[in-house]
Amino acid sequence: MSVQVKRITQCQFSKEVEEHVTQDYMQCYDHEESLLQSAITNLKEILTCPPLMTILRVNTAYFGIDQAEKMISDIMEKQIDRKVGSLKIIRHPIIPDVLMVPAQINNVTPASKEVIVGSQCGMAVLRGANVFAVGIKGADPSIQIGDIVAVYADVNDICREGATVKFTGAKVFVGNGTAKISRKELFKSSSKPRGIAVEILEPIYLFPAFNGIGEEFVFLQNLPSVIAGHVLDPQKGDIILDMCSAPGGKATHIASLMENKGTVIAMDKSKNKIQKIKFNADRLNLSCIKVVAFDSTKALGDIPQSLEESLYPPFTSESFDRILLDPPCSGIGQRPCVAIKMSSNELKSYSCYQRKLFSQAVKLLKVGGTLVYCTCTLSFSENEGNVSWALSNYPELELCYQDPHLGGHGIQVDGLSKEQAKLLQRFDPINNAQILLHCHQQRFSNYLYDSNSELTKDIDEKEKIQLLASDTIGFFIAKFRKICRSDKQH
C-alpha cells in the first residue's frame, strides 16, 4: 500500500521570531487577529517549499541567451538518471538575461531505510542537490552501497552524530536516493569520507542538478537578486563597490552587465568567503572584479590615495559611481526553510549593523551616484525601517524609481509616505502564499508540461509563467540617488 507523504509542513519559528513577524504584519491586516494568524500560517507553510523555478542567469558579457539555452538543454539531456531531459527551459518574459526551469513535483513514497541529514543539507536537496557525506548526521545501521534510502532533514539539528537508532525528533522527508557510501564507511572510519554519500534519484521537487557545471556561461541565482543587479543599472567604465559581496553572485552579475569593462570592488570581511568570490569571478572570466578582504564598516578613510591605491580600502569619500549594499540580515524569507530560531537581541542587532554599513556607503558614493540597498529578509526594521532612518539622517539621498519593478510595493511605516513606499520593491511570499501553496499542493508547475490539464486550461502560457516566476524567496530592494554633498557629520 502506498504511503501518502505530506509535502507541506510549517517552518518552526522561535517565540521571539513569532512575536517579531506578528508585530510587523499587524498593521497590514488592520489588527484583524484571525486574518493575521491565517496569513502567518500560510507564510510558515510556503517557507518550507522551494521556489518552483530554477533561475539561471546568463553571463551576457560573453554569451547570448540563445547560446546559453542550447548549452543548458544539452546538459539536462545528459542527466538520464535524474530524468530531467523532459523539463522545459523558459525565458523570463521581462528579465533579458534569465532562463528558468520549472520543477516537476512528484509523489514519492519514502524508502524503509532512513538517512538523517542536517536541516541546511535537507533544504539543499529540495532545491536539487545530492547529499554529501559531511551533511549526514545519522543512518540506518544496515545501509550498504547501492541501497535505496529515504532522506530526512532534522528540523532542529539535534540528531546525534553517528546515531543508529531511528530518529524520533521533528523531521521532513526530502526524497529517496541511492547510497554511495555504506554506513560503516560514514561513521566507523578514522576520518569522515568526502563526496556524494546519497545520490538523489526520487526527489519531491525535480530540478536539474547544476552543481559544478555551467562553467563560464551561467550562474544559479534567486530571481530577486538578479533584479537587484538590474536596478543598480551598472554602465561600462563605472567604478562600483559591492560591500558584502560573498559568494559573489551580484558582483559577477554587475560585471557581466558592464561587459567586463569597468571596475567592481567585491569586498567581504571574511577571508574564507572571498575565496568563493574569486572562484566565481574566475570561472565566469570576469577580470574587472577586484576581490578584497576588508571590514566594510571601516571602508571610509581620510588619507588621499594614488590611482592604484584607490582600488584598495580604506577608500576616500565619493570614490564610487554605484554601490550595492546587500548586508547580513535575519534571513526571514529564505526558502526552503524549516526553522528560524533567533533571540530578540539577535533580531535587533541586524538593523544596527546594517546602518553602520549604510553610513559608510553614503559617504563613499559620488554625488549623482546610485546606491542599491537589498536584503533577503521580510523584517520591516531591516527594510522599510532602515529606509525611513536613511532618509531622515541623510537628506542628500532621495528614493528612485526601480526598473524593473516586479515585486510588490514597500510597506508604509513611520517616516515613509505612501508615494515613497511605492518606490520600494518587496518580494513577500505572505502576499500570495495561499495561491502559491495551492500551486505546490496541486503540482501546478507540472501543468506547464500538460496543455490539456483541467487545472490550468483557462490560463494562457504567459500567465502560467508569470505566476510561477512570482514564487520567489522573501527579498527587499531600495534604490537611492545622492543628489548633493552633505557637510553634516553623521
CSV table of C-alpha atoms in Angstrom, one decimal:
chain,number,residue,atom,x,y,z
A,1,MET,CA,0.0,0.0,0.0
A,2,SER,CA,1.4,3.4,-1.0
A,3,VAL,CA,2.2,5.8,1.8
A,4,GLN,CA,0.9,9.4,1.2
A,5,VAL,CA,3.6,11.8,2.2
A,6,LYS,CA,2.6,15.3,3.2
A,7,ARG,CA,4.9,17.7,1.3
A,8,ILE,CA,3.8,20.9,3.1
A,9,THR,CA,4.8,21.4,6.7
A,10,GLN,CA,5.3,24.6,8.7
A,11,CYS,CA,8.5,26.5,9.3
A,12,GLN,CA,9.1,26.5,13.0
A,13,PHE,CA,9.6,30.0,14.5
A,14,SER,CA,11.1,30.6,17.9
A,15,LYS,CA,8.9,32.6,20.2
A,16,GLU,CA,10.9,35.8,19.5
A,17,VAL,CA,10.7,35.4,15.8
A,18,GLU,CA,6.9,34.7,16.0
A,19,GLU,CA,6.4,37.9,18.0
A,20,HIS,CA,8.6,39.9,15.6
A,21,VAL,CA,6.8,38.7,12.5
A,22,THR,CA,3.3,39.2,14.1
A,23,GLN,CA,4.2,42.7,15.2
A,24,ASP,CA,5.5,43.6,11.8
A,25,TYR,CA,2.4,42.4,9.9
A,26,MET,CA,-0.2,43.6,12.4
A,27,GLN,CA,-0.7,46.9,10.5
A,28,CYS,CA,-1.1,45.2,7.2
A,29,TYR,CA,-4.2,43.3,8.4
A,30,ASP,CA,-5.8,46.2,10.3
A,31,HIS,CA,-5.2,44.4,13.6
A,32,GLU,CA,-7.7,41.7,12.5
A,33,GLU,CA,-6.2,38.8,14.6
A,34,SER,CA,-7.9,35.9,12.6
A,35,LEU,CA,-6.7,37.3,9.2
A,36,LEU,CA,-3.2,37.9,10.5
A,37,GLN,CA,-2.8,34.5,12.0
A,38,SER,CA,-4.1,32.8,8.9
A,39,ALA,CA,-1.6,34.8,6.8
A,40,ILE,CA,1.3,33.9,9.1
A,41,THR,CA,0.3,30.2,9.0
A,42,ASN,CA,0.3,30.4,5.2
A,43,LEU,CA,3.7,32.1,5.3
A,44,LYS,CA,5.2,29.4,7.6
A,45,GLU,CA,4.0,26.7,5.1
A,46,ILE,CA,5.3,28.4,1.9
A,47,LEU,CA,8.7,29.0,3.6
A,48,THR,CA,9.2,25.2,3.7
A,49,CYS,CA,8.7,24.9,-0.1
A,50,PRO,CA,11.5,25.8,-2.6
A,51,PRO,CA,10.5,28.3,-5.3
A,52,LEU,CA,9.2,26.3,-8.3
A,53,MET,CA,11.6,27.8,-10.8
A,54,THR,CA,15.4,27.2,-11.0
A,55,ILE,CA,16.8,30.6,-12.1
A,56,LEU,CA,19.8,30.6,-14.4
A,57,ARG,CA,21.4,34.0,-15.0
A,58,VAL,CA,23.3,34.1,-18.3
A,59,ASN,CA,26.8,35.6,-18.3
A,60,THR,CA,26.0,38.1,-21.1
A,61,ALA,CA,29.5,39.5,-21.1
A,62,TYR,CA,30.4,36.6,-23.3
A,63,PHE,CA,27.3,34.6,-24.2
A,64,GLY,CA,24.0,35.3,-25.9
A,65,ILE,CA,20.7,33.9,-24.5
A,66,ASP,CA,20.2,31.5,-27.4
A,67,GLN,CA,23.7,30.1,-27.0
A,68,ALA,CA,23.2,29.6,-23.2
A,69,GLU,CA,19.8,28.0,-23.7
A,70,LYS,CA,21.3,25.4,-26.1
A,71,MET,CA,24.1,24.6,-23.7
A,72,ILE,CA,21.7,24.2,-20.7
A,73,SER,CA,19.5,21.9,-22.8
A,74,ASP,CA,22.5,19.7,-23.7
A,75,ILE,CA,23.5,19.4,-20.0
A,76,MET,CA,19.9,18.5,-19.0
A,77,GLU,CA,19.6,15.8,-21.7
A,78,LYS,CA,22.7,14.1,-20.2
A,79,GLN,CA,21.2,13.8,-16.7
A,80,ILE,CA,19.5,10.5,-17.6
A,81,ASP,CA,19.3,9.2,-14.0
A,82,ARG,CA,17.5,12.3,-12.8
A,83,LYS,CA,15.0,12.1,-15.7
A,84,VAL,CA,15.2,15.9,-16.2
A,85,GLY,CA,15.6,15.7,-20.0
A,86,SER,CA,11.9,16.5,-20.4
A,87,LEU,CA,12.0,19.6,-18.3
A,88,LYS,CA,11.3,22.9,-20.1
A,89,ILE,CA,13.7,25.8,-20.4
A,90,ILE,CA,11.8,29.1,-20.4
A,91,ARG,CA,13.0,32.6,-21.0
A,92,HIS,CA,11.8,35.2,-18.4
A,93,PRO,CA,9.2,37.4,-20.1
A,94,ILE,CA,10.8,40.6,-18.8
A,95,ILE,CA,14.4,40.0,-17.5
A,96,PRO,CA,16.6,39.6,-20.6
A,97,ASP,CA,19.4,37.5,-19.1
A,98,VAL,CA,17.3,34.9,-17.2
A,99,LEU,CA,16.5,31.4,-18.2
A,100,MET,CA,14.0,29.5,-15.9
A,101,VAL,CA,13.4,25.7,-15.4
A,102,PRO,CA,10.1,24.9,-13.7
A,103,ALA,CA,10.2,21.9,-11.4
A,104,GLN,CA,8.1,18.9,-11.6
A,105,ILE,CA,6.6,17.9,-8.2
A,106,ASN,CA,6.5,14.1,-7.5
A,107,ASN,CA,4.5,11.9,-5.1
A,108,VAL,CA,7.3,9.9,-3.5
A,109,THR,CA,6.9,7.0,-1.1
A,110,PRO,CA,9.8,7.0,1.5
A,111,ALA,CA,12.1,4.0,1.4
A,112,SER,CA,12.3,1.9,4.5
A,113,LYS,CA,15.9,2.7,5.4
A,114,GLU,CA,16.5,6.2,6.7
A,115,VAL,CA,19.3,8.7,6.5
A,116,ILE,CA,19.1,11.8,8.7
A,117,VAL,CA,20.8,15.0,7.4
A,118,GLY,CA,21.1,18.5,8.8
A,119,SER,CA,18.4,21.0,8.1
A,120,GLN,CA,20.5,23.0,5.6
A,121,CYS,CA,21.5,19.9,3.7
A,122,GLY,CA,17.9,18.8,3.6
A,123,MET,CA,16.8,22.1,2.1
A,124,ALA,CA,19.6,21.9,-0.5
A,125,VAL,CA,18.1,18.5,-1.5
A,126,LEU,CA,14.7,20.1,-2.0
A,127,ARG,CA,16.4,22.5,-4.5
A,128,GLY,CA,18.1,19.8,-6.5
A,129,ALA,CA,21.3,18.8,-4.7
A,130,ASN,CA,22.6,15.4,-3.8
A,131,VAL,CA,23.6,14.5,-0.2
A,132,PHE,CA,27.3,14.9,0.6
A,133,ALA,CA,28.9,12.8,3.4
A,134,VAL,CA,29.5,15.9,5.6
A,135,GLY,CA,25.8,16.6,5.7
A,136,ILE,CA,24.7,13.2,7.2
A,137,LYS,CA,24.0,13.0,10.9
A,138,GLY,CA,22.6,9.5,11.3
A,139,ALA,CA,21.8,6.4,9.3
A,140,ASP,CA,20.2,3.0,9.5
A,141,PRO,CA,23.0,0.6,10.6
A,142,SER,CA,22.3,-1.8,7.8
A,143,ILE,CA,22.8,0.6,4.9
A,144,GLN,CA,25.2,-0.7,2.2
A,145,ILE,CA,26.4,0.8,-1.1
A,146,GLY,CA,23.6,0.6,-3.6
A,147,ASP,CA,20.7,0.6,-1.1
A,148,ILE,CA,17.7,2.8,-1.8
A,149,VAL,CA,17.3,5.1,1.2
A,150,ALA,CA,14.9,7.8,2.4
A,151,VAL,CA,16.5,11.1,3.3
A,152,TYR,CA,15.0,13.2,6.1
A,153,ALA,CA,16.0,16.7,7.3
A,154,ASP,CA,16.4,17.1,11.0
A,155,VAL,CA,14.3,20.2,11.6
A,156,ASN,CA,16.0,21.3,14.8
A,157,ASP,CA,19.5,19.9,14.1
A,158,ILE,CA,19.5,17.8,17.3
A,159,CYS,CA,20.3,14.3,15.8
A,160,ARG,CA,23.4,12.9,17.5
A,161,GLU,CA,26.3,12.4,15.1
A,162,GLY,CA,26.5,8.7,14.1
A,163,ALA,CA,23.1,7.8,15.6
A,164,THR,CA,22.0,4.3,14.7
A,165,VAL,CA,18.5,4.2,16.4
A,166,LYS,CA,15.6,5.6,14.4
A,167,PHE,CA,15.4,9.3,14.8
A,168,THR,CA,12.2,10.4,16.5
A,169,GLY,CA,12.7,14.2,16.5
A,170,ALA,CA,11.0,16.6,14.1
A,171,LYS,CA,12.0,15.6,10.6
A,172,VAL,CA,10.9,16.3,7.0
A,173,PHE,CA,11.1,13.8,4.2
A,174,VAL,CA,13.0,15.3,1.2
A,175,GLY,CA,13.4,12.4,-1.2
A,176,ASN,CA,14.8,8.9,-1.9
A,177,GLY,CA,18.3,8.1,-3.3
A,178,THR,CA,21.0,5.5,-3.7
A,179,ALA,CA,23.6,5.1,-1.1
A,180,LYS,CA,27.1,5.7,-2.5
A,181,ILE,CA,28.8,5.0,0.8
A,182,SER,CA,28.0,2.4,3.4
A,183,ARG,CA,27.1,3.4,7.0
A,184,LYS,CA,30.3,1.7,8.2
A,185,GLU,CA,32.4,3.9,5.9
A,186,LEU,CA,30.5,7.0,7.0
A,187,PHE,CA,31.0,6.7,10.8
A,188,LYS,CA,33.4,3.9,11.6
A,189,SER,CA,36.4,5.2,9.6
A,190,SER,CA,39.0,7.5,11.3
A,191,SER,CA,38.0,10.4,9.2
A,192,LYS,CA,34.7,11.2,7.6
A,193,PRO,CA,34.7,10.5,3.9
A,194,ARG,CA,34.1,13.3,1.3
A,195,GLY,CA,32.0,13.4,-1.8
A,196,ILE,CA,28.4,12.3,-2.6
A,197,ALA,CA,27.0,9.9,0.0
A,198,VAL,CA,23.4,9.7,-1.4
A,199,GLU,CA,22.6,10.3,-5.0
A,200,ILE,CA,19.0,11.6,-5.1
A,201,LEU,CA,17.0,9.8,-7.8
A,202,GLU,CA,13.5,10.3,-6.5
A,203,PRO,CA,13.2,14.0,-5.4
A,204,ILE,CA,10.0,15.5,-4.3
A,205,TYR,CA,10.9,18.5,-6.4
A,206,LEU,CA,12.5,17.5,-9.7
A,207,PHE,CA,15.1,20.2,-10.5
A,208,PRO,CA,18.1,19.7,-12.9
A,209,ALA,CA,21.4,19.4,-11.0
A,210,PHE,CA,23.7,22.2,-11.9
A,211,ASN,CA,26.3,21.8,-9.2
A,212,GLY,CA,29.7,22.3,-10.7
A,213,ILE,CA,28.5,22.6,-14.2
A,214,GLY,CA,27.6,25.5,-16.4
A,215,GLU,CA,31.2,26.8,-16.2
A,216,GLU,CA,31.6,30.2,-17.6
A,217,PHE,CA,28.1,30.8,-19.1
A,218,VAL,CA,25.5,30.7,-16.4
A,219,PHE,CA,25.1,31.4,-12.6
A,220,LEU,CA,22.5,29.9,-10.4
A,221,GLN,CA,20.8,32.8,-8.6
A,222,ASN,CA,17.5,33.7,-6.9
A,223,LEU,CA,15.3,35.9,-9.2
A,224,PRO,CA,15.1,39.0,-6.9
A,225,SER,CA,18.9,39.0,-6.6
A,226,VAL,CA,19.1,39.2,-10.4
A,227,ILE,CA,16.6,42.1,-10.3
A,228,ALA,CA,18.7,44.0,-7.8
A,229,GLY,CA,21.6,43.9,-10.2
A,230,HIS,CA,19.5,45.3,-13.0
A,231,VAL,CA,18.1,48.0,-10.6
A,232,LEU,CA,21.6,49.2,-9.9
A,233,ASP,CA,21.9,49.7,-13.7
A,234,PRO,CA,25.8,49.5,-14.0
A,235,GLN,CA,27.4,51.1,-17.0
A,236,LYS,CA,30.6,50.4,-18.8
A,237,GLY,CA,33.5,52.2,-17.2
A,238,ASP,CA,31.8,52.6,-13.8
A,239,ILE,CA,33.7,52.1,-10.6
A,240,ILE,CA,31.4,50.1,-8.4
A,241,LEU,CA,31.6,48.8,-4.8
A,242,ASP,CA,29.8,45.6,-3.7
A,243,MET,CA,30.2,46.0,0.1
A,244,CYS,CA,29.2,42.5,1.4
A,245,SER,CA,29.9,40.5,-1.7
A,246,ALA,CA,30.3,36.8,-0.8
A,247,PRO,CA,29.7,34.5,-2.6
A,248,GLY,CA,29.9,36.9,-5.5
A,249,GLY,CA,26.6,36.4,-7.4
A,250,LYS,CA,25.7,40.0,-7.5
A,251,ALA,CA,29.3,41.2,-8.2
A,252,THR,CA,29.6,38.8,-11.1
A,253,HIS,CA,26.2,40.0,-12.4
A,254,ILE,CA,27.3,43.6,-12.2
A,255,ALA,CA,30.5,42.8,-14.1
A,256,SER,CA,28.5,40.9,-16.7
A,257,LEU,CA,26.1,43.8,-17.3
A,258,MET,CA,29.2,46.1,-17.7
A,259,GLU,CA,30.5,43.6,-20.3
A,260,ASN,CA,33.6,43.3,-18.1
A,261,LYS,CA,34.5,46.9,-18.8
A,262,GLY,CA,35.0,49.0,-15.6
A,263,THR,CA,35.9,48.1,-12.0
A,264,VAL,CA,33.9,46.2,-9.5
A,265,ILE,CA,35.4,46.1,-5.9
A,266,ALA,CA,34.0,42.9,-4.3
A,267,MET,CA,34.6,43.3,-0.6
A,268,ASP,CA,33.9,40.9,2.3
A,269,LYS,CA,35.4,40.8,5.7
A,270,SER,CA,35.7,37.0,5.8
A,271,LYS,CA,39.0,35.8,4.2
A,272,ASN,CA,37.4,32.4,3.7
A,273,LYS,CA,34.4,33.8,1.9
A,274,ILE,CA,36.4,35.8,-0.5
A,275,GLN,CA,37.9,32.6,-2.0
A,276,LYS,CA,34.4,31.8,-3.2
A,277,ILE,CA,34.1,35.3,-4.9
A,278,LYS,CA,37.4,34.7,-6.6
A,279,PHE,CA,36.4,31.3,-7.8
A,280,ASN,CA,33.1,32.6,-9.3
A,281,ALA,CA,34.8,35.6,-10.9
A,282,ASP,CA,37.5,33.3,-12.4
A,283,ARG,CA,35.1,30.7,-13.8
A,284,LEU,CA,33.0,33.4,-15.4
A,285,ASN,CA,36.1,35.0,-16.8
A,286,LEU,CA,35.3,38.4,-15.3
A,287,SER,CA,38.6,40.2,-14.8
A,288,CYS,CA,37.2,43.6,-13.9
A,289,ILE,CA,36.3,42.2,-10.4
A,290,LYS,CA,38.9,43.1,-7.7
A,291,VAL,CA,38.3,40.9,-4.6
A,292,VAL,CA,39.3,42.4,-1.2
A,293,ALA,CA,39.1,41.0,2.3
A,294,PHE,CA,38.1,44.0,4.4
A,295,ASP,CA,35.5,45.1,7.0
A,296,SER,CA,33.1,47.3,5.2
A,297,THR,CA,32.1,49.2,8.4
A,298,LYS,CA,35.6,50.7,8.2
A,299,ALA,CA,35.7,51.2,4.4
A,300,LEU,CA,36.0,55.0,4.6
A,301,GLY,CA,39.4,56.5,5.0
A,302,ASP,CA,40.8,60.1,5.3
A,303,ILE,CA,44.1,59.9,3.6
A,304,PRO,CA,44.2,60.7,-0.2
A,305,GLN,CA,45.4,57.8,-2.3
A,306,SER,CA,47.1,57.3,-5.6
A,307,LEU,CA,45.0,55.9,-8.5
A,308,GLU,CA,46.5,52.4,-7.9
A,309,GLU,CA,45.9,52.6,-4.2
A,310,SER,CA,42.4,53.8,-4.6
A,311,LEU,CA,41.3,50.3,-5.6
A,312,TYR,CA,42.0,49.1,-2.1
A,313,PRO,CA,40.4,50.1,1.2
A,314,PRO,CA,40.1,52.2,3.1
A,315,PHE,CA,38.7,54.5,0.4
A,316,THR,CA,38.4,58.2,0.2
A,317,SER,CA,34.9,59.8,0.2
A,318,GLU,CA,33.0,59.9,-3.0
A,319,SER,CA,35.0,57.2,-4.7
A,320,PHE,CA,32.2,55.2,-6.4
A,321,ASP,CA,29.7,55.7,-9.1
A,322,ARG,CA,27.4,53.0,-7.8
A,323,ILE,CA,27.3,50.9,-4.6
A,324,LEU,CA,25.5,47.7,-3.9
A,325,LEU,CA,24.8,47.0,-0.2
A,326,ASP,CA,23.4,43.6,0.5
A,327,PRO,CA,24.3,43.3,4.2
A,328,PRO,CA,24.0,40.4,6.6
A,329,CYS,CA,20.3,40.0,7.6
A,330,SER,CA,18.0,37.8,9.6
A,331,GLY,CA,17.0,35.8,6.5
A,332,ILE,CA,13.3,35.6,7.4
A,333,GLY,CA,12.1,34.7,3.9
A,334,GLN,CA,14.8,32.3,2.7
A,335,ARG,CA,13.2,29.3,1.1
A,336,PRO,CA,13.1,26.4,1.7
A,337,CYS,CA,13.5,26.7,5.4
A,338,VAL,CA,12.1,24.5,8.2
A,339,ALA,CA,13.1,26.5,11.3
A,340,ILE,CA,14.0,30.1,12.2
A,341,LYS,CA,15.4,30.3,15.7
A,342,MET,CA,16.7,33.7,16.8
A,343,SER,CA,16.5,35.7,20.1
A,344,SER,CA,15.2,39.3,20.3
A,345,ASN,CA,18.8,40.6,20.7
A,346,GLU,CA,19.8,38.8,17.5
A,347,LEU,CA,16.9,40.2,15.6
A,348,LYS,CA,17.6,43.8,16.9
A,349,SER,CA,21.3,43.5,16.1
A,350,TYR,CA,20.9,43.3,12.4
A,351,SER,CA,19.4,46.7,11.7
A,352,CYS,CA,22.2,48.3,13.9
A,353,TYR,CA,24.9,46.6,11.9
A,354,GLN,CA,23.2,47.4,8.6
A,355,ARG,CA,23.0,51.1,9.5
A,356,LYS,CA,26.8,51.2,10.2
A,357,LEU,CA,27.4,49.8,6.7
A,358,PHE,CA,24.8,52.2,5.1
A,359,SER,CA,26.6,55.2,6.7
A,360,GLN,CA,29.8,54.2,5.1
A,361,ALA,CA,28.1,53.6,1.7
A,362,VAL,CA,26.6,57.1,1.7
A,363,LYS,CA,30.0,58.8,2.3
A,364,LEU,CA,31.7,56.6,-0.3
A,365,LEU,CA,29.1,57.4,-3.1
A,366,LYS,CA,29.8,60.2,-5.6
A,367,VAL,CA,27.2,63.0,-6.0
A,368,GLY,CA,24.8,61.8,-8.7
A,369,GLY,CA,25.7,58.2,-7.8
A,370,THR,CA,23.3,55.3,-7.2
A,371,LEU,CA,23.1,53.2,-4.0
A,372,VAL,CA,21.0,50.0,-4.0
A,373,TYR,CA,20.2,48.5,-0.6
A,374,CYS,CA,18.8,45.0,-0.6
A,375,THR,CA,18.1,42.2,1.9
A,376,CYS,CA,16.8,38.6,1.8
A,377,THR,CA,14.5,39.2,4.8
A,378,LEU,CA,10.9,40.2,5.4
A,379,SER,CA,11.7,42.1,8.6
A,380,PHE,CA,10.3,45.6,8.5
A,381,SER,CA,13.0,47.0,10.7
A,382,GLU,CA,15.7,45.8,8.3
A,383,ASN,CA,13.9,47.0,5.3
A,384,GLU,CA,11.4,49.9,5.3
A,385,GLY,CA,12.6,50.9,8.8
A,386,ASN,CA,16.1,51.4,7.5
A,387,VAL,CA,14.9,53.3,4.5
A,388,SER,CA,13.0,55.7,6.8
A,389,TRP,CA,16.0,56.1,9.0
A,390,ALA,CA,18.3,56.8,6.0
A,391,LEU,CA,16.0,59.4,4.5
A,392,SER,CA,15.8,61.1,7.9
A,393,ASN,CA,19.5,61.1,8.5
A,394,TYR,CA,20.8,61.7,5.0
A,395,PRO,CA,19.0,64.5,3.3
A,396,GLU,CA,21.4,64.2,0.4
A,397,LEU,CA,19.6,61.0,-0.6
A,398,GLU,CA,16.4,60.5,-2.5
A,399,LEU,CA,14.5,57.4,-3.4
A,400,CYS,CA,14.4,56.5,-7.0
A,401,TYR,CA,12.0,54.5,-9.3
A,402,GLN,CA,13.2,51.0,-9.9
A,403,ASP,CA,13.4,49.3,-13.3
A,404,PRO,CA,12.5,46.5,-13.4
A,405,HIS,CA,9.9,46.6,-10.7
A,406,LEU,CA,8.4,43.1,-10.5
A,407,GLY,CA,7.9,42.8,-6.7
A,408,GLY,CA,5.1,44.4,-4.6
A,409,HIS,CA,5.3,47.9,-3.1
A,410,GLY,CA,7.0,48.5,0.2
A,411,ILE,CA,5.1,48.9,3.5
A,412,GLN,CA,4.3,52.4,4.7
A,413,VAL,CA,6.0,52.7,8.1
A,414,ASP,CA,6.6,55.8,10.2
A,415,GLY,CA,8.6,58.3,8.3
A,416,LEU,CA,7.7,56.9,4.8
A,417,SER,CA,4.9,58.4,2.7
A,418,LYS,CA,2.7,56.3,0.5
A,419,GLU,CA,4.4,57.5,-2.6
A,420,GLN,CA,7.9,56.6,-1.1
A,421,ALA,CA,6.7,53.1,-0.2
A,422,LYS,CA,5.6,52.6,-3.8
A,423,LEU,CA,9.2,53.2,-4.9
A,424,LEU,CA,10.4,50.3,-2.8
A,425,GLN,CA,10.3,46.7,-4.1
A,426,ARG,CA,9.2,43.9,-1.7
A,427,PHE,CA,9.1,40.2,-2.7
A,428,ASP,CA,6.9,39.0,0.0
A,429,PRO,CA,5.6,35.4,0.0
A,430,ILE,CA,2.9,36.3,2.6
A,431,ASN,CA,1.1,38.4,-0.1
A,432,ASN,CA,0.3,35.4,-2.3
A,433,ALA,CA,1.1,32.5,0.0
A,434,GLN,CA,-2.3,31.0,-0.4
A,435,ILE,CA,-2.2,30.7,-4.2
A,436,LEU,CA,1.4,29.6,-4.1
A,437,LEU,CA,0.6,26.9,-1.7
A,438,HIS,CA,-2.2,25.8,-4.0
A,439,CYS,CA,0.4,25.7,-6.8
A,440,HIS,CA,2.6,23.4,-4.8
A,441,GLN,CA,-0.1,21.2,-3.4
A,442,GLN,CA,-1.8,20.8,-6.8
A,443,ARG,CA,1.6,20.3,-8.5
A,444,PHE,CA,0.8,23.4,-10.7
A,445,SER,CA,4.2,23.6,-12.3
A,446,ASN,CA,3.7,20.1,-13.8
A,447,TYR,CA,0.9,21.6,-15.9
A,448,LEU,CA,3.3,23.7,-17.9
A,449,TYR,CA,4.0,20.4,-19.5
A,450,ASP,CA,0.3,19.4,-19.9
A,451,SER,CA,-1.7,21.8,-22.1
A,452,ASN,CA,-4.9,19.7,-21.6
A,453,SER,CA,-4.9,20.0,-17.8
A,454,GLU,CA,-8.3,20.9,-16.3
A,455,LEU,CA,-6.5,22.9,-13.6
A,456,THR,CA,-4.9,25.4,-15.9
A,457,LYS,CA,-6.9,25.1,-19.2
A,458,ASP,CA,-8.2,28.7,-18.7
A,459,ILE,CA,-4.8,30.2,-18.0
A,460,ASP,CA,-2.6,31.1,-21.0
A,461,GLU,CA,1.0,30.1,-21.2
A,462,LYS,CA,2.3,33.6,-20.3
A,463,GLU,CA,0.1,33.8,-17.2
A,464,LYS,CA,1.3,30.4,-16.1
A,465,ILE,CA,4.9,31.5,-16.4
A,466,GLN,CA,4.4,34.8,-14.6
A,467,LEU,CA,2.6,33.1,-11.7
A,468,LEU,CA,5.5,30.6,-11.3
A,469,ALA,CA,8.1,33.4,-11.7
A,470,SER,CA,6.4,35.2,-8.7
A,471,ASP,CA,7.2,32.2,-6.5
A,472,THR,CA,10.4,33.6,-5.0
A,473,ILE,CA,12.3,33.9,-1.7
A,474,GLY,CA,11.5,36.9,0.5
A,475,PHE,CA,13.5,39.9,-0.7
A,476,PHE,CA,13.6,43.7,-0.4
A,477,ILE,CA,15.2,46.4,-2.7
A,478,ALA,CA,15.5,50.1,-2.2
A,479,LYS,CA,17.3,52.4,-4.7
A,480,PHE,CA,18.7,55.8,-3.7
A,481,ARG,CA,20.4,58.6,-5.6
A,482,LYS,CA,22.9,61.0,-3.9
A,483,ILE,CA,21.7,64.4,-5.1
A,484,CYS,CA,24.1,66.7,-3.3
A,485,ARG,CA,27.2,66.7,-1.0
A,486,SER,CA,26.5,67.0,2.7
A,487,ASP,CA,28.8,68.7,5.3
A,488,LYS,CA,26.8,67.1,8.1
A,489,GLN,CA,28.7,64.7,10.3
A,490,HIS,CA,26.5,61.6,10.8
